[in-house]
Coordinates of N, CA and C in Angstrom, one line a residue:
M1 N 57.0 95.6 37.0 CA 57.6 95.1 38.1 C 58.4 96.2 38.9
K2 N 58.3 95.9 40.1 CA 60.0 96.9 41.1 C 61.2 95.7 40.9
K3 N 61.9 96.3 40.3 CA 63.1 96.2 40.6 C 64.0 96.3 41.2
K4 N 64.6 95.7 42.5 CA 65.6 95.9 43.6 C 66.6 96.0 42.9
V5 N 67.3 97.3 43.7 CA 69.1 97.9 43.8 C 69.7 96.9 44.7
R6 N 70.6 96.2 44.2 CA 71.9 95.2 44.3 C 72.1 96.2 45.4
F7 N 72.2 95.8 46.9 CA 73.4 96.7 48.2 C 74.1 97.0 47.4
C8 N 74.8 95.4 46.9 CA 76.3 95.0 46.7 C 76.8 95.9 45.7
I9 N 75.9 96.2 45.0 CA 76.0 97.5 43.9 C 76.4 98.5 44.5
I10 N 75.4 99.5 45.5 CA 75.2 100.6 45.9 C 76.8 100.5 47.0
C11 N 77.2 99.5 47.3 CA 78.2 99.4 48.1 C 79.5 99.7 47.1
A12 N 79.2 99.2 46.1 CA 80.6 98.7 45.8 C 80.9 100.7 44.8
M13 N 79.8 101.4 44.6 CA 79.4 102.7 44.1 C 80.6 103.5 44.7
T14 N 80.4 103.5 46.5 CA 80.7 104.2 46.7 C 82.8 104.0 47.0
L15 N 83.4 103.7 46.0 CA 84.8 103.5 45.8 C 84.9 104.9 44.6
S16 N 84.1 104.9 44.0 CA 84.1 105.6 43.2 C 83.9 107.8 43.8
L17 N 83.7 107.6 45.0 CA 83.8 108.7 44.8 C 85.0 109.7 46.4
F18 N 85.4 110.5 46.3 CA 86.5 110.4 46.9 C 86.3 111.4 47.3
G19 N 87.0 112.1 48.9 CA 87.5 113.3 48.9 C 88.8 113.8 49.7
T20 N 89.2 113.9 50.4 CA 90.8 114.3 50.5 C 90.7 114.5 52.0
V21 N 90.2 114.3 53.6 CA 90.8 114.1 54.4 C 90.7 112.7 54.9
Q22 N 91.9 111.9 55.9 CA 92.5 111.4 56.5 C 91.5 111.4 57.6
V23 N 90.8 110.1 58.4 CA 90.2 110.1 59.0 C 90.5 109.0 59.9
P24 N 90.4 108.7 61.6 CA 90.2 107.6 62.2 C 89.6 106.2 61.8
A25 N 90.0 104.9 61.7 CA 89.8 103.6 61.7 C 88.6 103.4 61.5
A26 N 87.6 103.0 60.8 CA 85.9 102.9 60.9 C 86.0 102.1 62.3
G27 N 84.8 102.1 63.1 CA 84.2 100.9 64.0 C 84.8 101.5 65.5
K28 N 85.3 101.0 66.4 CA 85.6 101.4 67.3 C 87.1 102.1 67.6
A29 N 86.9 103.2 67.9 CA 88.5 103.7 67.7 C 89.6 102.7 68.4
A30 N 90.3 102.9 67.8 CA 91.9 102.1 68.5 C 92.2 102.7 69.8
E31 N 93.1 102.3 70.5 CA 94.0 103.1 71.4 C 95.1 103.9 71.0
G32 N 95.0 105.1 71.0 CA 96.0 106.7 70.2 C 95.5 107.2 69.5
Q33 N 94.1 106.8 68.7 CA 93.4 107.4 67.4 C 92.6 108.5 68.1
E34 N 92.0 108.5 67.1 CA 91.0 110.2 67.1 C 89.9 109.6 67.9
E35 N 89.1 110.1 69.4 CA 88.0 109.7 69.9 C 87.0 110.1 68.9
Q36 N 86.2 109.1 70.0 CA 84.3 109.2 68.5 C 84.0 110.9 68.9
L37 N 82.9 110.8 68.5 CA 82.0 111.6 69.0 C 81.5 111.3 70.2
D38 N 80.7 112.8 70.8 CA 80.1 112.0 72.1 C 78.9 110.6 71.6
D39 N 78.1 110.6 72.9 CA 77.4 108.9 72.3 C 76.5 109.1 71.7
S40 N 76.4 110.3 71.4 CA 74.3 110.4 70.5 C 75.2 110.6 68.9
G41 N 76.3 110.5 68.3 CA 77.1 110.5 67.2 C 76.7 111.3 66.5
S42 N 75.3 112.0 66.6 CA 74.6 112.6 65.8 C 75.4 114.2 64.6
E43 N 76.7 114.6 65.1 CA 77.2 114.9 64.1 C 78.0 114.4 62.7
A44 N 78.1 112.4 63.6 CA 78.6 112.1 63.0 C 78.8 111.4 61.1
T45 N 79.8 111.7 60.5 CA 79.9 111.7 59.1 C 79.8 109.9 58.3
Y46 N 81.0 109.4 59.1 CA 81.5 108.2 58.6 C 81.3 107.4 59.8
L47 N 81.0 106.0 59.5 CA 81.2 105.1 61.0 C 82.2 104.9 61.8
S48 N 83.5 105.9 61.7 CA 84.1 105.4 62.4 C 84.1 106.8 64.0
Q49 N 83.0 107.2 63.8 CA 82.8 108.4 64.5 C 81.9 108.3 65.2
F50 N 81.4 107.0 65.0 CA 80.2 106.5 66.3 C 80.1 104.9 66.7
D51 N 79.7 104.6 67.4 CA 79.7 103.2 68.0 C 78.5 102.9 67.4
A52 N 78.8 101.7 65.9 CA 77.4 100.6 65.1 C 76.5 100.2 66.4
G53 N 77.9 99.7 67.5 CA 76.8 99.0 68.1 C 75.3 98.9 69.2
S54 N 75.5 100.5 69.6 CA 74.9 101.6 69.8 C 73.4 101.5 69.1
Y55 N 73.5 101.6 67.8 CA 72.5 101.9 67.0 C 71.7 100.8 66.3
V56 N 72.5 99.7 66.6 CA 71.4 97.9 66.1 C 71.6 97.0 66.4
E57 N 70.2 96.5 66.9 CA 70.7 95.1 68.4 C 70.7 94.1 66.4
L58 N 71.6 93.6 66.6 CA 71.7 92.0 64.9 C 71.0 91.1 65.0
A59 N 70.8 90.9 64.0 CA 69.9 89.4 63.8 C 70.7 88.5 64.0
D60 N 70.4 87.2 64.4 CA 71.9 86.1 64.5 C 71.5 85.8 63.1
Y61 N 72.9 86.0 62.8 CA 73.6 85.3 61.5 C 74.5 84.5 61.8
S62 N 74.2 83.5 62.5 CA 75.1 82.3 62.4 C 74.1 81.6 61.6
S63 N 73.2 81.7 61.2 CA 72.4 81.0 59.9 C 71.8 81.8 58.9
I64 N 72.4 82.1 57.3 CA 71.4 83.0 56.8 C 70.5 82.9 56.1
P65 N 69.8 82.6 55.8 CA 68.8 82.0 54.7 C 69.2 82.9 53.4
V66 N 69.5 82.5 51.8 CA 69.7 83.1 51.2 C 68.8 82.3 49.5
D67 N 68.3 83.5 48.9 CA 66.8 83.0 47.6 C 68.0 83.1 46.5
A68 N 69.4 83.1 46.8 CA 70.8 83.5 45.6 C 71.1 81.8 45.0
N69 N 71.6 81.9 44.0 CA 72.2 80.4 43.8 C 73.7 80.0 43.9
E70 N 73.8 78.7 44.4 CA 75.8 79.3 44.7 C 76.8 79.6 43.6
G71 N 77.0 80.2 44.4 CA 78.1 80.8 42.8 C 78.0 82.6 42.8
D72 N 76.8 82.9 43.2 CA 76.0 83.8 42.7 C 76.3 84.7 43.8
T73 N 77.6 85.4 43.8 CA 78.0 86.2 44.8 C 77.5 87.2 45.2
S74 N 77.4 88.3 43.9 CA 76.6 89.8 44.0 C 75.1 89.1 44.3
G75 N 74.8 87.9 44.1 CA 73.7 87.4 45.0 C 73.1 87.4 46.3
I76 N 74.3 86.9 46.7 CA 74.5 86.4 47.7 C 74.9 87.2 48.7
E77 N 75.1 88.2 48.5 CA 75.8 89.4 49.4 C 74.5 90.7 49.6
N78 N 73.9 90.5 47.9 CA 72.4 90.9 48.1 C 71.5 90.7 49.2
D79 N 71.5 89.7 49.2 CA 70.6 88.5 50.1 C 71.1 88.8 51.9
I80 N 72.5 88.8 51.7 CA 73.3 88.7 53.3 C 72.5 90.4 53.6
G81 N 72.6 91.4 52.9 CA 72.6 92.8 53.0 C 71.0 92.8 53.6
D82 N 70.2 92.4 52.5 CA 68.7 92.1 53.3 C 68.1 91.9 54.2
Y83 N 68.7 90.8 54.7 CA 68.7 90.2 55.7 C 69.1 90.2 57.1
L84 N 70.2 91.3 57.0 CA 70.8 92.0 58.4 C 69.6 93.5 58.5
L85 N 69.4 93.8 57.4 CA 68.3 95.0 57.4 C 67.1 94.4 58.0
E86 N 66.5 93.6 57.4 CA 64.9 93.2 57.8 C 65.1 92.5 59.6
N87 N 65.8 91.9 59.6 CA 65.7 91.3 60.9 C 66.4 91.7 61.9
S88 N 67.1 92.5 61.6 CA 67.8 93.3 62.8 C 67.2 94.8 63.5
T89 N 66.9 95.0 64.5 CA 66.4 95.6 65.4 C 67.3 97.1 64.8
F90 N 67.0 98.4 64.8 CA 67.6 99.8 64.5 C 66.8 100.5 65.5
I91 N 68.0 100.3 66.7 CA 66.6 101.3 68.2 C 66.7 102.2 68.4
K92 N 67.9 103.2 67.2 CA 67.4 104.9 67.4 C 67.9 105.6 65.6
E93 N 68.1 106.7 65.4 CA 68.3 107.4 64.2 C 69.4 106.8 64.1
L94 N 69.9 107.2 62.8 CA 71.3 106.6 62.7 C 71.2 108.3 62.3
P95 N 72.8 108.5 62.9 CA 73.6 109.8 62.4 C 72.8 110.9 61.1
T96 N 71.8 112.1 60.9 CA 72.1 112.6 60.2 C 72.7 112.8 58.8
P97 N 74.3 113.6 59.4 CA 75.4 113.5 58.4 C 75.9 112.4 57.9
F98 N 75.7 111.3 58.8 CA 76.8 109.8 58.1 C 75.1 109.4 56.9
V99 N 73.3 109.5 56.8 CA 72.5 108.7 55.9 C 72.8 110.1 54.9
N100 N 72.8 111.2 55.2 CA 72.8 111.8 53.5 C 73.8 112.1 52.9
R101 N 75.4 111.4 53.5 CA 76.7 110.9 52.9 C 76.2 110.0 51.7
N102 N 75.8 109.0 52.8 CA 75.9 108.8 52.1 C 74.5 108.0 50.8
T103 N 74.0 109.0 51.0 CA 72.2 109.4 50.2 C 73.1 110.0 48.6
S104 N 73.4 110.9 49.1 CA 74.7 111.5 48.6 C 75.2 110.5 47.6
T105 N 76.3 110.0 47.8 CA 77.2 109.2 47.0 C 76.4 108.4 46.2
L106 N 75.0 107.9 46.8 CA 73.9 106.8 45.6 C 73.3 107.7 44.6
K107 N 73.0 109.1 44.7 CA 72.0 109.5 43.9 C 73.5 110.3 42.7
D108 N 74.0 110.5 43.3 CA 75.5 111.1 42.7 C 76.2 109.8 41.0
E109 N 76.0 108.0 41.9 CA 76.2 107.8 41.2 C 74.9 107.4 39.9
L110 N 73.5 107.0 40.4 CA 72.4 107.3 39.8 C 72.7 108.1 38.7
Q111 N 72.6 109.1 39.2 CA 72.9 110.1 37.8 C 74.2 110.0 37.1
N112 N 75.0 109.6 37.6 CA 75.8 109.2 36.3 C 75.8 107.9 35.6
Y113 N 74.9 107.2 35.8 CA 74.3 106.3 34.8 C 73.3 106.8 34.4
A114 N 72.5 107.0 34.1 CA 71.9 108.3 33.6 C 72.3 109.0 32.6
D115 N 73.2 109.7 32.7 CA 74.0 110.3 31.7 C 74.5 109.7 30.3
T116 N 75.3 108.4 31.4 CA 75.4 107.9 30.5 C 74.5 106.9 29.2
Y117 N 73.5 107.0 29.6 CA 72.3 106.6 29.0 C 71.2 107.7 27.6
N118 N 72.1 109.5 28.4 CA 71.1 110.2 27.9 C 70.2 110.2 28.3
M119 N 69.8 109.6 29.9 CA 68.6 109.8 30.0 C 68.1 111.0 31.3
S120 N 66.8 111.4 31.8 CA 66.9 112.0 33.2 C 67.1 110.8 33.9
L121 N 67.6 111.1 35.6 CA 67.6 110.7 36.5 C 66.1 110.2 36.9
A122 N 65.1 110.4 36.5 CA 63.6 110.3 37.0 C 63.2 109.4 36.1
D123 N 63.4 109.3 34.9 CA 63.8 108.0 33.6 C 64.6 106.9 33.9
F124 N 65.5 106.9 34.7 CA 66.1 105.9 34.6 C 65.8 105.4 35.6
M125 N 65.4 105.7 37.1 CA 64.9 105.1 38.3 C 63.4 104.1 37.7
K126 N 62.8 104.9 36.4 CA 61.9 103.7 36.4 C 62.4 102.6 35.8
F127 N 63.5 101.8 35.8 CA 64.4 101.2 35.5 C 64.2 100.4 37.0
Y128 N 64.2 101.2 37.8 CA 64.3 100.2 39.4 C 62.7 100.3 40.2
D129 N 62.2 100.9 39.8 CA 60.2 100.2 39.7 C 59.6 101.3 38.9
S130 N 59.2 100.7 38.7 CA 58.2 101.4 37.3 C 56.9 102.2 37.4
S131 N 56.9 102.0 39.0 CA 56.0 103.1 38.9 C 56.2 104.5 39.6
L132 N 57.9 104.9 39.3 CA 58.1 106.1 39.7 C 58.0 106.9 38.9
T133 N 57.3 108.6 39.6 CA 57.1 109.4 39.0 C 58.1 111.0 38.7
E134 N 57.9 111.9 38.4 CA 59.5 113.3 38.3 C 58.4 113.5 40.3
D135 N 57.9 112.9 40.8 CA 57.4 113.6 42.1 C 57.9 112.7 42.9
T136 N 57.8 111.5 43.0 CA 58.0 110.8 44.0 C 59.3 110.0 43.8
Y137 N 60.2 110.1 43.1 CA 61.5 109.0 42.2 C 62.7 109.7 43.7
E138 N 63.2 110.9 43.8 CA 63.9 111.8 45.2 C 63.1 110.9 46.5
E139 N 62.4 110.9 46.0 CA 61.7 110.2 47.7 C 62.0 108.3 48.0
Y140 N 62.4 107.8 47.0 CA 62.4 106.3 46.8 C 64.2 106.7 46.6
I141 N 64.9 107.1 46.2 CA 66.3 107.4 46.2 C 66.5 107.7 47.4
K142 N 65.7 108.5 48.2 CA 66.3 108.9 50.3 C 66.3 107.8 50.6
K143 N 64.5 107.0 50.2 CA 64.6 105.5 50.9 C 65.8 104.8 50.8
L144 N 66.1 104.6 49.7 CA 67.7 103.5 49.1 C 68.8 104.3 50.2
G145 N 69.1 105.4 50.2 CA 69.9 105.7 51.2 C 70.5 105.1 52.3
E146 N 69.0 105.4 52.9 CA 68.2 105.1 54.2 C 68.9 103.5 54.5
D147 N 68.5 103.1 53.5 CA 68.3 101.6 53.8 C 69.5 101.1 53.7
Y148 N 70.4 101.4 52.8 CA 72.2 101.4 52.4 C 72.5 101.5 53.9
S149 N 72.7 102.8 54.9 CA 73.4 102.9 55.8 C 73.2 102.5 57.0
K150 N 71.6 101.6 57.0 CA 71.6 100.9 58.2 C 72.5 99.1 57.6
K151 N 72.3 98.5 56.7 CA 72.8 98.0 56.1 C 74.5 98.0 56.6
L152 N 75.0 99.0 56.6 CA 76.2 99.8 56.8 C 77.0 99.4 58.0
V153 N 75.9 99.8 58.6 CA 76.0 100.0 60.5 C 75.6 98.7 60.6
A154 N 74.4 98.0 60.3 CA 74.6 96.1 60.7 C 75.9 96.0 60.5
M155 N 77.1 95.7 59.4 CA 77.7 95.4 59.2 C 78.8 95.3 59.8
Q156 N 78.9 97.5 60.5 CA 80.3 97.1 61.2 C 80.3 96.7 62.7
A157 N 78.9 97.3 63.4 CA 78.5 96.0 64.2 C 79.3 94.7 64.4
V158 N 78.7 94.0 62.8 CA 79.1 92.7 62.9 C 81.1 92.4 63.3
A159 N 81.2 93.6 62.1 CA 82.7 93.3 62.2 C 83.5 93.6 63.7
D160 N 83.1 94.7 64.5 CA 83.5 94.5 66.1 C 82.9 93.7 66.6
A161 N 81.9 92.9 66.1 CA 81.7 91.4 66.9 C 82.7 90.4 66.3
E162 N 83.2 90.1 65.2 CA 84.3 89.3 64.8 C 85.0 90.1 64.9
D163 N 85.4 90.7 65.3 CA 87.1 91.1 65.1 C 87.7 91.6 63.2
L164 N 86.9 92.2 62.8 CA 86.8 92.3 61.6 C 88.0 93.4 61.0
A165 N 88.0 94.1 62.0 CA 88.8 95.6 61.8 C 89.7 96.1 60.2
V166 N 89.6 97.1 60.1 CA 90.3 97.0 58.8 C 91.0 98.0 59.5
T167 N 92.3 97.7 59.4 CA 93.6 98.5 59.9 C 94.4 99.2 58.8
D168 N 94.9 100.4 59.7 CA 95.7 101.4 59.0 C 96.3 100.7 57.8
E169 N 97.3 99.6 58.2 CA 98.6 98.9 57.2 C 97.2 98.1 55.9
E170 N 96.7 98.1 55.9 CA 95.4 97.0 55.6 C 95.0 98.3 54.3
L171 N 94.5 99.4 54.9 CA 93.9 100.4 54.2 C 95.7 100.9 53.6
Q172 N 96.3 101.2 53.9 CA 97.2 102.2 53.2 C 97.8 101.0 52.1
Q173 N 97.4 100.1 52.3 CA 98.1 99.2 51.7 C 97.3 99.1 50.1
Q174 N 96.1 99.2 50.0 CA 94.9 99.1 49.4 C 95.3 100.0 48.6
I175 N 95.6 101.6 49.0 CA 95.5 102.8 48.8 C 96.7 102.7 47.4
K176 N 97.8 102.0 47.7 CA 98.8 101.8 47.3 C 98.6 100.8 45.9
T177 N 97.9 99.8 46.2 CA 97.7 98.8 44.9 C 97.0 99.8 44.3
Q178 N 96.1 99.9 44.8 CA 95.5 101.3 43.9 C 95.8 102.2 42.7
A179 N 96.7 102.7 43.7 CA 97.5 103.4 42.6 C 98.3 103.3 41.4
E180 N 99.0 102.0 41.9 CA 99.9 101.3 41.2 C 99.1 101.1 40.1
S181 N 97.8 100.5 40.1 CA 96.7 100.0 39.3 C 97.1 101.1 38.7
A182 N 96.6 102.5 39.3 CA 96.4 103.4 38.2 C 97.2 104.6 37.1
G183 N 98.8 104.1 37.9 CA 99.8 104.5 36.8 C 100.4 105.6 37.8
F184 N 100.5 105.6 38.8 CA 100.7 106.3 39.7 C 101.5 105.6 40.7
S185 N 103.4 106.7 40.6 CA 104.5 105.5 41.5 C 104.3 106.8 42.8
D186 N 104.0 107.6 42.9 CA 103.6 108.5 44.7 C 102.2 108.2 44.6
V187 N 101.9 107.6 45.9 CA 100.6 106.9 46.7 C 99.7 108.8 46.7
D188 N 100.7 109.8 47.3 CA 100.0 111.1 47.9 C 99.5 111.5 46.7
E189 N 100.5 111.5 45.7 CA 99.9 112.2 43.9 C 98.4 111.7 43.2
Y190 N 98.4 110.6 43.6 CA 97.3 109.1 43.3 C 95.9 110.1 43.8
K191 N 95.9 109.8 45.5 CA 94.9 110.4 46.1 C 94.9 111.8 46.2
S192 N 95.4 113.4 45.4 CA 95.0 114.0 45.2 C 94.3 114.2 44.2
A193 N 95.1 113.2 42.8 CA 94.3 113.3 41.9 C 93.1 112.8 41.5
V194 N 92.4 111.8 42.6 CA 91.0 111.0 42.4 C 90.4 111.5 43.2
K195 N 91.1 112.5 44.4 CA 90.4 113.4 45.7 C 90.3 112.0 46.0
M196 N 90.7 111.2 46.9 CA 90.1 110.0 47.6 C 90.1 110.6 49.0
D197 N 88.9 109.9 49.7 CA 88.5 109.5 51.0 C 88.9 108.4 51.0
P198 N 89.8 108.5 51.9 CA 90.3 106.7 52.6 C 89.0 106.4 53.4
E199 N 88.5 107.0 54.0 CA 87.4 106.6 55.3 C 86.1 106.3 53.9
E200 N 86.2 106.8 52.8 CA 84.9 106.0 52.7 C 85.8 104.4 51.6
L201 N 86.8 104.6 51.6 CA 87.8 103.4 51.1 C 87.3 102.1 52.3
R202 N 87.8 102.7 53.7 CA 87.9 101.5 54.4 C 86.5 101.3 54.6
E203 N 85.2 101.6 55.0 CA 83.8 101.6 54.8 C 83.7 100.2 54.1
V204 N 84.0 100.6 52.5 CA 84.3 99.2 51.4 C 84.8 98.1 52.0
M205 N 86.2 98.4 52.3 CA 86.9 96.9 52.2 C 86.7 96.5 53.8
M206 N 85.6 97.4 55.2 CA 84.9 97.1 56.2 C 83.6 96.0 55.3
S207 N 83.1 96.0 54.6 CA 82.2 95.6 54.2 C 82.2 94.1 52.8
K208 N 83.5 94.5 53.1 CA 84.0 92.8 51.6 C 84.5 92.2 53.1
K209 N 85.1 92.3 53.9 CA 85.4 91.8 55.5 C 84.1 90.7 56.0
V210 N 83.4 91.6 55.6 CA 82.0 90.7 56.5 C 81.2 89.9 55.3
F211 N 81.3 90.4 54.5 CA 80.6 89.3 53.3 C 81.1 88.5 53.2
E212 N 82.5 88.5 53.5 CA 83.4 86.9 53.3 C 83.0 86.1 54.3
F213 N 83.1 86.7 55.5 CA 82.9 85.5 56.8 C 81.3 85.8 56.5
L214 N 80.5 86.0 56.2 CA 79.0 85.6 56.3 C 78.4 84.6 55.2
E215 N 79.2 85.1 54.7 CA 79.0 83.7 53.4 C 79.4 82.7 53.7
G216 N 80.3 82.4 54.8 CA 80.4 81.1 55.4 C 78.7 80.5 56.4
K217 N 78.0 81.8 56.0 CA 76.8 81.2 57.0 C 75.6 81.3 56.2
V218 N 75.9 80.6 55.3 CA 74.5 81.0 54.6 C 74.0 80.2 54.1
T219 N 72.6 79.4 53.9 CA 71.9 78.6 53.9 C 71.3 78.8 52.6
F220 N 71.5 78.2 51.6 CA 70.7 78.1 50.6 C 69.0 77.5 50.6
N221 N 68.3 78.4 50.0 CA 66.3 77.9 50.3 C 66.6 77.0 48.7
K222 N 65.7 76.0 49.1 CA 65.4 75.0 48.1 C 64.2 75.7 47.1
K223 N 64.7 75.5 45.9 CA 64.1 75.9 44.5 C 62.9 75.7 44.7

């Protein structure tokens, strides 16, 4: 039986991969911030570098049917992500560097899980789809990365439409909170130690805001 990788799990994975460069806020650039790239966004690596709304025509999200049970937060988030992916229209290809970054993040995390169980990545991926082989699992991961990227773009489009942007102040406060939780008194020292990429964290924070907003729009399918 095939198993679907939950979107919420993949989203959480981005918290563990950090870089070192501070970049502008996700979504539409605020006044005084760095301008987005050209309209094509073909060289964009982060959501902040292109207009998500120009890549997707969002599905109606005023009422989102979910199969998960009430109280199953991860299941509800997974169903929301799937709904946005399956019912929105992606009108042009997403920027390749953006998709590649997300796919690489996902593959690294899956490899970490495989290492934990002393398994090859190919064997580990059979837990998600038992039909996968040495020749097909890489393509499967690539598809997961592409789908995750589309879900992120759709959520960013919702965030832009509903004014759910993550502010610089919110981002810095989250970094400070994480630093303190990790036992660091100096935020810069913490960012350096974990090789933090604030933009990836901002994308995760945006996703959380959008999930919380859309959870108020779900309707539970009767079993």
